XYZ file of C-alpha atoms in Angstrom:
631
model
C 81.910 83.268 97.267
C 82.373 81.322 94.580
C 81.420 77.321 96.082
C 78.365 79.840 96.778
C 77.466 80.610 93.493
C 78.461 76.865 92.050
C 76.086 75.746 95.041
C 73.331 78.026 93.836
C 73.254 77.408 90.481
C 72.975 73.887 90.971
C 70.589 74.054 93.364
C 68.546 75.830 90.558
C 69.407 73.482 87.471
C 67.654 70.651 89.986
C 64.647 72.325 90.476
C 64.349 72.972 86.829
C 65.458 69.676 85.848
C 62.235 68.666 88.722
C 59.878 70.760 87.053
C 61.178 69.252 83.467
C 60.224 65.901 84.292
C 56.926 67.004 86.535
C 55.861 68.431 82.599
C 57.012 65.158 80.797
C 55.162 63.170 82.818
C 52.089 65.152 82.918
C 52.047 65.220 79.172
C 53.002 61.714 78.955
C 50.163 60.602 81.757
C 47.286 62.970 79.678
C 49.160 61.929 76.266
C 48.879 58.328 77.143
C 44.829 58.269 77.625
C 44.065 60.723 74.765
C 42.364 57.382 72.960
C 39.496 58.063 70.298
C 37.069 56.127 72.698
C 33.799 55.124 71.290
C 30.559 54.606 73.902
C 28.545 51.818 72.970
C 25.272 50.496 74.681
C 24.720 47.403 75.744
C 23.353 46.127 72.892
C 25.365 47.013 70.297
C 28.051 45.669 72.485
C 26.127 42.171 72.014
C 25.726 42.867 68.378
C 29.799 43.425 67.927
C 30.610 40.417 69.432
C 28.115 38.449 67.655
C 29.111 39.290 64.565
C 32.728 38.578 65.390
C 34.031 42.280 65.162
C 35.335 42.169 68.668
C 39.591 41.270 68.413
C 40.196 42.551 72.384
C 38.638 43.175 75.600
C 39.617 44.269 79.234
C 36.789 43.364 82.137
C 36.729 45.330 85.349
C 34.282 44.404 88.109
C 33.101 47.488 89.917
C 30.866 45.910 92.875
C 30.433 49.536 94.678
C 29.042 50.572 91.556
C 27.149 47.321 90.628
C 28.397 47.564 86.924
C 30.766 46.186 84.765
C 33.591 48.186 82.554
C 34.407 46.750 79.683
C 37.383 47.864 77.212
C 38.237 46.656 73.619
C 38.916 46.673 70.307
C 37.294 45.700 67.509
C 38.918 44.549 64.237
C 40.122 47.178 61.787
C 40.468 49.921 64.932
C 44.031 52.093 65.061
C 46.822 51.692 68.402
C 45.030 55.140 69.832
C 41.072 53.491 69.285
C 39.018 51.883 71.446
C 35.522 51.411 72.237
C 34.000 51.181 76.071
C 30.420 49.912 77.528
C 29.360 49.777 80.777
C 26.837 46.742 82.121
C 25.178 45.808 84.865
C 26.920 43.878 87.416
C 26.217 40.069 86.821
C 28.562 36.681 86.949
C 25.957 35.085 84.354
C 26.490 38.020 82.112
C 30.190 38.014 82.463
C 29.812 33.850 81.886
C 28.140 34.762 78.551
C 30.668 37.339 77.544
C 33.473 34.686 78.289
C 31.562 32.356 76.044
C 31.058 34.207 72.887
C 35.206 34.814 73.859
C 35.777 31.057 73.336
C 33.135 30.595 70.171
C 34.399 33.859 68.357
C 38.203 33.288 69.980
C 39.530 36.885 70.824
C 41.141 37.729 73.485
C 39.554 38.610 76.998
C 41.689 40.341 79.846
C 39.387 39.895 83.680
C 40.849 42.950 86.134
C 40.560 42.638 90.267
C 37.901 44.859 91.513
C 39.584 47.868 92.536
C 37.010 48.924 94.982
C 35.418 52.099 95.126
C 38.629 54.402 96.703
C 38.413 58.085 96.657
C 42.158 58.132 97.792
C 43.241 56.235 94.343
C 41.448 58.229 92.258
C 43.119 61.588 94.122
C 46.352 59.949 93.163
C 46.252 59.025 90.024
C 43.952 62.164 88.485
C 44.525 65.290 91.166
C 47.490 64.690 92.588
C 50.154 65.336 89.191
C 48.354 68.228 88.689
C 48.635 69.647 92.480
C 52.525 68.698 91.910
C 52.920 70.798 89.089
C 51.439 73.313 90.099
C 53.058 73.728 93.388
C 56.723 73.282 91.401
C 55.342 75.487 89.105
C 54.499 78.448 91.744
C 57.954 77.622 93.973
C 60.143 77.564 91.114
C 58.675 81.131 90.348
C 59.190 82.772 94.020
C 62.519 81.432 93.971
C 63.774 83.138 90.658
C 61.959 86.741 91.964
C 63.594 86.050 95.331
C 67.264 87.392 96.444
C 68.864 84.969 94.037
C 67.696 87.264 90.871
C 67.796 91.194 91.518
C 66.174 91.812 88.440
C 62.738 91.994 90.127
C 63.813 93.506 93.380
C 65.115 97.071 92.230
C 64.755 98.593 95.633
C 66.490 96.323 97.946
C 69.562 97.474 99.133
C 73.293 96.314 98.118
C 74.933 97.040 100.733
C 76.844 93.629 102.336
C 76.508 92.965 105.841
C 79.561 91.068 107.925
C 77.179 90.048 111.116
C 80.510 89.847 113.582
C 82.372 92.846 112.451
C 85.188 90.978 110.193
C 88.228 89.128 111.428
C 90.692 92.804 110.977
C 91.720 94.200 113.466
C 93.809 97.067 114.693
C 97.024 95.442 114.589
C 96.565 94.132 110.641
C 96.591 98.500 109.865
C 100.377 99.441 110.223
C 101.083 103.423 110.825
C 97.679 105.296 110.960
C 98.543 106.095 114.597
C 96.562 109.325 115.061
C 93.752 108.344 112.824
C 92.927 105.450 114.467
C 93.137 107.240 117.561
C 90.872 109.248 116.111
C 88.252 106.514 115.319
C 88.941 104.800 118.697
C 85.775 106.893 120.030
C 83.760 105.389 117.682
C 84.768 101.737 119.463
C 84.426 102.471 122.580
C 80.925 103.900 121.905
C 79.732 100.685 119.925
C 80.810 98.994 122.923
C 79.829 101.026 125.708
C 76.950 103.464 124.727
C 75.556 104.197 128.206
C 79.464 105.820 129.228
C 78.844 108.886 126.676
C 75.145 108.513 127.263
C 75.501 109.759 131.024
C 78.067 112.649 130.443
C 75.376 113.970 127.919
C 77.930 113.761 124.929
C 76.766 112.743 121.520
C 79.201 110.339 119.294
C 79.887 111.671 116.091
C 77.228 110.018 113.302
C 79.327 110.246 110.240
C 83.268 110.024 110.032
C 84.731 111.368 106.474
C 88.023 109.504 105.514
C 90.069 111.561 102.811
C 93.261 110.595 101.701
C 94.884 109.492 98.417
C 94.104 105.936 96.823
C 95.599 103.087 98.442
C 96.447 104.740 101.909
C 94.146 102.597 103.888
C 91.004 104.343 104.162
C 88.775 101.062 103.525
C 90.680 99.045 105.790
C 90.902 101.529 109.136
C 86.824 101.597 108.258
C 87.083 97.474 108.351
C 89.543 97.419 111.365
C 86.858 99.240 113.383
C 83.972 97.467 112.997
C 86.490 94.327 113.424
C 87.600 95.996 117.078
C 83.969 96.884 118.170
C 82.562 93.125 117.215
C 79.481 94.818 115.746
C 77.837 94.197 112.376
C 79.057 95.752 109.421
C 77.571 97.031 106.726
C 79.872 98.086 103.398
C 78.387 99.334 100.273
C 80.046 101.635 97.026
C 78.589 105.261 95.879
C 78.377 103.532 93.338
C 75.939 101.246 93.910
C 72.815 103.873 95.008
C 73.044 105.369 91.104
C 70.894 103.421 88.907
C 68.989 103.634 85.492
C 65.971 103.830 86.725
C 64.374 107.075 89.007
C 63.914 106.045 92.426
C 65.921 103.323 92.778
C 68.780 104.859 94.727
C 66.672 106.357 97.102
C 64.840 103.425 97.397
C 67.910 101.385 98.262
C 69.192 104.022 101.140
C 65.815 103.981 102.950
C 66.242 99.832 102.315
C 69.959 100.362 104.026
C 69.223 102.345 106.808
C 65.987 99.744 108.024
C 68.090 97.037 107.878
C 70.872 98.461 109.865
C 68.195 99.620 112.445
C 67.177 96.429 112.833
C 70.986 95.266 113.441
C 71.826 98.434 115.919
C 74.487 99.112 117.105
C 76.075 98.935 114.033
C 78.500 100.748 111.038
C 77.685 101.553 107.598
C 80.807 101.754 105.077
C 79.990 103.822 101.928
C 83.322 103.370 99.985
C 83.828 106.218 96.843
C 81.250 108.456 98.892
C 81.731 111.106 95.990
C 79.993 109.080 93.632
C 76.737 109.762 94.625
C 77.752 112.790 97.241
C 78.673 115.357 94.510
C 77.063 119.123 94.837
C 74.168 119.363 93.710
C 72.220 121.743 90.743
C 75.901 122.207 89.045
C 75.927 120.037 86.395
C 75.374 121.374 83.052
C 71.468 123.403 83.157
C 71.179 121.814 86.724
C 68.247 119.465 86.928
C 67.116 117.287 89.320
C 68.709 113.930 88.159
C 68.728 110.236 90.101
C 71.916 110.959 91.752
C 70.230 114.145 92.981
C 67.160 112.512 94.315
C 69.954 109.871 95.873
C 71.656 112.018 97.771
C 68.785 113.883 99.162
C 67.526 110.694 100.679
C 70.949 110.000 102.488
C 70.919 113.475 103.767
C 67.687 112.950 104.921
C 68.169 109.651 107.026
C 70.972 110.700 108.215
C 69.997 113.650 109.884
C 66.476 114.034 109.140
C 63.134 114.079 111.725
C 63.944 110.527 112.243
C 66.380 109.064 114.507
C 69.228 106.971 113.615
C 70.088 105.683 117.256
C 73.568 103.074 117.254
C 74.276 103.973 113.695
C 77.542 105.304 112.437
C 78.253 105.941 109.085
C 81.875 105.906 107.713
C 82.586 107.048 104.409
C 85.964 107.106 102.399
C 86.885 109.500 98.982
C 89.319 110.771 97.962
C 87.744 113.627 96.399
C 86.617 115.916 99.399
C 86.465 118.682 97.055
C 83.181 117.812 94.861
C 81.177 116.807 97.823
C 77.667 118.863 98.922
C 78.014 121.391 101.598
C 75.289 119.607 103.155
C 76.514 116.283 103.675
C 80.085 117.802 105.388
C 78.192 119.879 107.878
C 77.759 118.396 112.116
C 75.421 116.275 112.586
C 76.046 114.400 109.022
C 79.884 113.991 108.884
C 81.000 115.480 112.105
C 84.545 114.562 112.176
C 87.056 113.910 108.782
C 90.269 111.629 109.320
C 92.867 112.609 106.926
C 94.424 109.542 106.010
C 98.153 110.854 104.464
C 100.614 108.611 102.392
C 103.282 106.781 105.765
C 106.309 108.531 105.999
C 109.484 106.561 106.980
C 108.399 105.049 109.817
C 104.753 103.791 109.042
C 106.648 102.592 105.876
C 108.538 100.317 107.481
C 105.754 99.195 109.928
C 103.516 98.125 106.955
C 106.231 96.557 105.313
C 106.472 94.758 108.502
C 102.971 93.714 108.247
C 102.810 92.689 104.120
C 106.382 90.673 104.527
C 104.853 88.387 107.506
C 104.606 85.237 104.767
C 107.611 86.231 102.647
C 110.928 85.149 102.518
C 113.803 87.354 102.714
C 117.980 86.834 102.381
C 119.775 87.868 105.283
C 121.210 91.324 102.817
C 117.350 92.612 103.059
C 116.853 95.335 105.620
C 113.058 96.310 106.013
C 114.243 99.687 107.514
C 116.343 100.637 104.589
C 113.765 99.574 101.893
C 111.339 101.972 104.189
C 113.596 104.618 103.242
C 113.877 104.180 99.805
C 110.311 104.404 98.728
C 108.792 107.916 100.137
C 105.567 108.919 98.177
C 104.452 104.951 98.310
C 101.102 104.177 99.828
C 100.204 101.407 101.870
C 98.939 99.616 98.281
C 102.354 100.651 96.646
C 104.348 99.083 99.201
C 101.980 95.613 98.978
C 102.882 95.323 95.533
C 106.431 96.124 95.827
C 106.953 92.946 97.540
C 104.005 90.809 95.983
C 105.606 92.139 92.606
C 109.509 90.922 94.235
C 107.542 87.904 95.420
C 106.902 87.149 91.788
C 109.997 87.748 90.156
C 111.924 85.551 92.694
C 110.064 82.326 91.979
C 109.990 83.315 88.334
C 113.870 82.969 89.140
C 113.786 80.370 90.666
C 115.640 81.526 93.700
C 115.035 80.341 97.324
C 114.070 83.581 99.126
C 113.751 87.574 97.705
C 116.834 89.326 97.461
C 117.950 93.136 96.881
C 117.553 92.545 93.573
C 114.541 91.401 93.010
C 113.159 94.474 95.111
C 115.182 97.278 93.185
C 113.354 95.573 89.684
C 110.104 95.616 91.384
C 110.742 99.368 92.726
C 111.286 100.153 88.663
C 108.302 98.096 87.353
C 105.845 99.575 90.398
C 107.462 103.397 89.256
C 107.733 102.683 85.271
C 106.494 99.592 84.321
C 108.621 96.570 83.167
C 112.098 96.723 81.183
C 111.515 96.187 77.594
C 115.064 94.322 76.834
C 114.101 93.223 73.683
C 113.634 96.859 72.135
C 116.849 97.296 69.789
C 119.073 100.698 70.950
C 121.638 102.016 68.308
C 124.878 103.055 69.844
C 124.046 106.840 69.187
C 120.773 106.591 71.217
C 122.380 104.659 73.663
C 124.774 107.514 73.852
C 122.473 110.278 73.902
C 120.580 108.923 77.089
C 123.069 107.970 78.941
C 124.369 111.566 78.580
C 120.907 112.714 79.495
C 120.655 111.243 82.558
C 124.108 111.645 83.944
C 123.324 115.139 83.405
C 120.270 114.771 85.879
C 122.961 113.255 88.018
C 125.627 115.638 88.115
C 123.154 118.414 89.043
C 122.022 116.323 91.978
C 125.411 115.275 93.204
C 126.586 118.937 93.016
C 123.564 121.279 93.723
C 123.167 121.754 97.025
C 119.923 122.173 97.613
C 119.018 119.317 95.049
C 117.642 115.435 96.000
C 119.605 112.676 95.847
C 120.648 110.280 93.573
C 119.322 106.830 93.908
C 119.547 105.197 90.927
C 120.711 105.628 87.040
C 119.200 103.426 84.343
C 119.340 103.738 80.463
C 117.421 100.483 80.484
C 114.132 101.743 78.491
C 110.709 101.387 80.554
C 107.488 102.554 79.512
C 107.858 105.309 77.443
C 111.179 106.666 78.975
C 114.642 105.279 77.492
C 116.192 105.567 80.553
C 115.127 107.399 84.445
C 117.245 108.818 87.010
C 115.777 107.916 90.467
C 115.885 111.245 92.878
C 114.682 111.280 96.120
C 114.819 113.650 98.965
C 117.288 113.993 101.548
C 114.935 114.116 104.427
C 111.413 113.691 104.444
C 109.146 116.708 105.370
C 106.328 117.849 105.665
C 104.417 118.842 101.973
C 106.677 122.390 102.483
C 109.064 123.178 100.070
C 111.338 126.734 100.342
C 112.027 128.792 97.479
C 115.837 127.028 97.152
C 114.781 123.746 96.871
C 111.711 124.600 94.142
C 114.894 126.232 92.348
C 116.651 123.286 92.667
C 114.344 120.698 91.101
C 113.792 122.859 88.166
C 117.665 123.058 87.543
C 117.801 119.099 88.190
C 114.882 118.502 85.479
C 116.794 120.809 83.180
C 119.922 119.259 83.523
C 119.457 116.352 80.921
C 118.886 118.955 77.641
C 122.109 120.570 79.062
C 124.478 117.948 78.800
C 123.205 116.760 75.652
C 123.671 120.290 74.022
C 126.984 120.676 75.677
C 128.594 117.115 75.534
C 126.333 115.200 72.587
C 126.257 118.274 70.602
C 122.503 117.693 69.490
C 119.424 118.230 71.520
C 116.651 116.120 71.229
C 112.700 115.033 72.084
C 114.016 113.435 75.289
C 113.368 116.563 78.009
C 109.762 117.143 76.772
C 108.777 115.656 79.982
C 111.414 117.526 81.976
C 110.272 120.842 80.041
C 106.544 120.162 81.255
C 107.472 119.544 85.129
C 109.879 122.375 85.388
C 107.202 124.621 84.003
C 104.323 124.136 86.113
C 107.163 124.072 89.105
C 107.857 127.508 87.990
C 104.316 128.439 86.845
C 102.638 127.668 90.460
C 106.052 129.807 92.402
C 104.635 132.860 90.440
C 100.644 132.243 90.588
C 100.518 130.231 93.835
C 103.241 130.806 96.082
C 104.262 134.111 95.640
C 107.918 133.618 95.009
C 108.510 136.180 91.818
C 108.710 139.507 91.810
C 104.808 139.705 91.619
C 104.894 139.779 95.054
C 102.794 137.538 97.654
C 99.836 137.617 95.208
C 97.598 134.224 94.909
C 96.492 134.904 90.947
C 95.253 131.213 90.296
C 94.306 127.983 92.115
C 94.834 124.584 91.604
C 90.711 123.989 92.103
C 88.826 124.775 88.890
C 85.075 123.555 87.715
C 85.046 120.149 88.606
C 81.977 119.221 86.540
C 83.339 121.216 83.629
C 86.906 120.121 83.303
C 89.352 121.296 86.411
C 90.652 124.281 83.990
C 87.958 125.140 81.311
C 85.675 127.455 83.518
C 88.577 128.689 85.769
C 88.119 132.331 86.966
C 90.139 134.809 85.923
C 91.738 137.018 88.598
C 94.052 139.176 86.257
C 94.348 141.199 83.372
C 95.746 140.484 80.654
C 98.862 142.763 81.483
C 99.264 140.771 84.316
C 99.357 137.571 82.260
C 101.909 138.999 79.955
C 103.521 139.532 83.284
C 103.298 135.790 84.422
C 104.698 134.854 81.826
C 107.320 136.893 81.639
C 108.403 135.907 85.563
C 108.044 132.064 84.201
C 110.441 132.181 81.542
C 112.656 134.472 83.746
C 112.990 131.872 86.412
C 113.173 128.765 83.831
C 115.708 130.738 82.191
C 117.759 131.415 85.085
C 117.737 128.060 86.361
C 118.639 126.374 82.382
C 121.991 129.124 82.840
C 122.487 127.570 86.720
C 122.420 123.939 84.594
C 124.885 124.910 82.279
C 127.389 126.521 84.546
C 127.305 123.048 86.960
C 127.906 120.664 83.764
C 130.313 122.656 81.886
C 132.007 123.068 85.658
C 131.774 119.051 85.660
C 132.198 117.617 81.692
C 134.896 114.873 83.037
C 132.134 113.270 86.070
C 128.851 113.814 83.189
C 131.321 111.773 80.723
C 132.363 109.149 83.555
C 129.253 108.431 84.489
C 127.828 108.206 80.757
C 130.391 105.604 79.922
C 129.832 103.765 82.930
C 126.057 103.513 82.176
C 127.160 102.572 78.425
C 129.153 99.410 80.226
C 126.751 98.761 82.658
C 123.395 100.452 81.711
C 123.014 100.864 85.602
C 124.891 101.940 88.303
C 123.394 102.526 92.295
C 124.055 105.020 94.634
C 127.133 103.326 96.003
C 128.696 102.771 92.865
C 127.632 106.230 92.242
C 130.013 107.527 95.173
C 132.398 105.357 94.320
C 132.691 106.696 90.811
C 132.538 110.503 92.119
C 135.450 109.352 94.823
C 137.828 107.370 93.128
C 136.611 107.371 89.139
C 135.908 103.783 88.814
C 134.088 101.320 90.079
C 136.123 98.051 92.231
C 133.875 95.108 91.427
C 133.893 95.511 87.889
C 137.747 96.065 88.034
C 137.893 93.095 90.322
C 135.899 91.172 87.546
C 138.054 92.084 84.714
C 141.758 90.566 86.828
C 140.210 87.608 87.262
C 139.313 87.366 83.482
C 142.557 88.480 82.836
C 144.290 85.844 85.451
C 142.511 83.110 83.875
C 143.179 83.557 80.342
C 146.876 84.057 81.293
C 146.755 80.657 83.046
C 144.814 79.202 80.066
């Protein structure tokens, strides 16, 4: 795309540098005979020369005219001055002339007769100004053609890839019921007259929804790839303009231009930009975006026919979009695109680690099961991100520890070693998160410990990595809600208990355990409210997700809500305490190991919990000891 654009703009600094020198030479041709000519007759040509006034003169013969031109200068003229007679045709004339020349001794220049040509004359007087203007007039279609949008408002965006694109179904790892779902839309594109003769109509619109980064764009590229038919891709985005009309102007552009192509697909990526409900913005109105989206709705499904078209769209904001567009016959069918559990994990770690280099100690299937919640995107930049770091290193091929760093940088951003820690600080974290870890290793119902780290990234000082026993479905029971909240809590307990100060530190903790408890008593019905649904997650999305919320209670009832909040935080802040003071000696172990080592893994945090210390290190300190003996 670039070589493209390098290609273009030369192309356009030579046709102005052509039309530069067409206008230099023009002015220079016109410039050259803008002479102060004076016409004399015949005989006050004789009288000039008589008198000796004459300094210079140019003869041309012109027998198709039957006269003479003469040119010259007289004596005392300027450079731009001239004078110019015409006489009859005549050699005794021209003798006479060339006598006076020899008497009065000025100069005399005798031209060929050029001969009467109409082609010469086109040459040297039309013809530079037919050149110019034909530059002129090129140079100006070019600059309002597709090279410069600025005069083409209504032409549409949208890219097309005339063979489909080179991905296919094998480059999109996991995804195996979604693109079983879109598989229809292949075999359609390919054979049309199959579905044709059963009477069954292919869906015209496919909605993707998912989160960011799950894939949605490339299943939509994989199946135009698969089908071999042109593609055409385009952002929400792109329809909303400045000026009214343009958007619609640019969808009725799309669609003619895909007709033209059909069979084909249209890609409209961030579909919610220009898909949002309409008349609920502040005082309604009938804005561009508005007019937009009526038009898509319109040639979509509309009293014209879209025959071979199928649109595919991808947002993942399913929420804000019109009724209209999500109804059959627009966007029959919607593809829920989830974030991979273990097993897709692995299979598109499989698919981003194809030019990568790995040690032997690197086992795809374990990193799989290390990372749940990562998207497709997430797990690309794990191991570009590992990538990175290992030739920054300067190591042959990407080890464990490259990936565990890359895992922190993708979850908190990079270490900040340089920041200076005073040995209180250091202290108080490292009693903060063993207290996270304690409650995990000792709750049962709690996730497991991963990883501790007092190494400071982002804005935390230190993280302890929990992740879930066994993935599930997004279903969590009562216990395990319970659980998380004493887990978050767990930090401000040991410090209170063990550091005997409490500190800024569990803000975040505070905030995550409260909404954990707030939604079990408005949402889920897990208080002793009862199985009552008193708010939603969905507020006003043009307004702010919570400012125009309705109000489905009392204010009783909210005094009540509150009350049933604090009752379960406050439970589950006792459950906290009871674990640590239950296990000071493991929350102290495991805070001076992290003081040692500012980071210890889940092996090493068995280890500790099994036999209270931790072999390689020990290992480490004989040999020191060995050799300074032997020294």
């Amino acid at each position: 795309m670039k070589r493209n654009n390098n290609n273009n703009m030369v192309k356009s600094l030579v046709m102005y540098g052509i039309l530069i020198a067409f206008m230099i030479g023009a002015v220079f041709y016109y410039g050259a005979s803008r002479y102060e000519t004076h016409k004399f007759t015949y005989d006050e040509f004789i009288e000039k020369v008589t008198n000796g006034e004459v300094e210079e003169l140019e003869l041309t013969p012109n027998a198709g005219s039957g006269v003479y031109e003469i040119k010259g200068n007289l004596k005392g003229y300027k450079k731009t001055e001239n004078f110019k007679v015409e006489v009859p045709y005549s050699d005794v004339l021209i003798e006479r002339v060339l006598a006076y020349a020899d008497t009065m001794e000025f100069k005399v220049k005798t031209n060929k007769d050029p001969g009467n040509s109409t082609i010469l004359t086109l040459a040297f007087e039309i013809l530079p100004i037919v050149i110019l203007v034909v530059a002129t007039m090129y140079l100006f279609s070019k600059i309002t053609s597709g090279n410069n949008k600025s005069m083409d408002f209504g032409r549409s965006t949208a890219k097309l890839n005339a063979d489909g694109g080179k991905v296919k179904f094998s480059d999109v790892a996991g995804l195996k019921e979604e693109k079983e779902e879109v598989a229809e839309l292949i075999d359609f594109l390919k054979n049309p007259k199959k579905f044709q003769k059963l009477g069954a109509r292919i869906p015209k619109g496919v909605l993707l929804v998912g989160p960011p980064g799950t894939g949605k764009t490339l299943l939509a590229k994989a199946v135009a790839g698969e089908a071999n038919v042109p593609f055409y891709y385009i952002s929400g985005s792109d329809f909303v303009e400045l000026f009214v009309g343009v958007g619609a102007s640019r969808v009725r552009d799309m669609f003619k231009e895909a007709k033209h192509n059909a069979p084909c697909l249209i890609f409209i990526d961030e579909i919610d930009a220009v898909g949002r409900q309409r008349g609920t913005g502040i005082g309604g109105g009938h804005d561009e975006r508005e007019q937009t989206l009526n038009q898509l709705l319109t040639e979509m499904d509309g009293f014209g026919a879209n025959e071979g078209i199928i649109i595919i769209a991808a947002t993942n904001r399913p929420d804000v979009l019109d009724p209209a567009l999500l109804r059959p016959g627009r966007f029959d069918r919607q593809v829920t695109v989830n974030l991979p559990d273990a097993e897709e994990r692995e299979a598109i770690l499989e698919v981003h680690a194809r030019n990568k280099k790995f040690a032997k100690d690197v086992k795809i299937k374990n990193l799989s099961k290390r990372t749940p919640g990562f998207s497709g995107a997430d797990l690309e930049n794990l191991l570009n991100e590992a990538a990175l770091l290992t030739v920054r290193r300067n190591k042959p091929a990407i080890t464990m520890d490259e990936i565990d760093e890359a895992t922190d940088r993708v979850l908190m951003g990079p270490a900040k070693v340089s920041r200076k820690i005073t040995d209180k600080e250091k202290k108080l974290v490292s009693l903060h998160e063993a207290g996270h870890a304690v409650i995990g290793l000792k709750l049962e119902d709690a996730q497991e410990v991963h990883k501790i780290t007092i190494i400071p990234r982002g804005m935390a000082g230190g993280y302890t990595m929990m992740l879930p026993k066994d993935e599930h479905m997004n279903l969590a029971t009562k216990k395990e809600l319970i659980a998380q909240i004493v887990g978050l809590l767990g930090g401000r307990v040991s410090e209170e208990l063990l550091f005997g100060e409490i500190s800024t530190g569990a803000s975040d903790d505070f905030s995550r355990a409260t909404k954990i408890a707030r939604a079990m008593v408005t949402e889920y019905g897990m208080s002793d409210l009862g199985p009552v649904q008193l708010e939603t997650r969905q507020g006003n999305v043009f307004l702010g997700r919570d400012y125009d919320k309705a109000k489905n209670f009392s204010d009783q009832v909210a005094l009540e809500i509150d009350t049933e909040v604090r009752k379960i935080v406050d439970s589950c802040y006792k459950e906290a305490t009871k674990i640590i003071k239950e296990n000071k000696k493991l929350v102290t172990l495991i805070s001076d190991t992290l003081i040692e080592h500012e980071t210890i893994t889940k092996e090493e945090i068995d280890e500790l919990v099994t036999t209270g210390k931790l072999s390689k290190y020990e290992e480490k300190k004989d040999e020191s000891i060995d050799t300074e003996e032997a020294e």
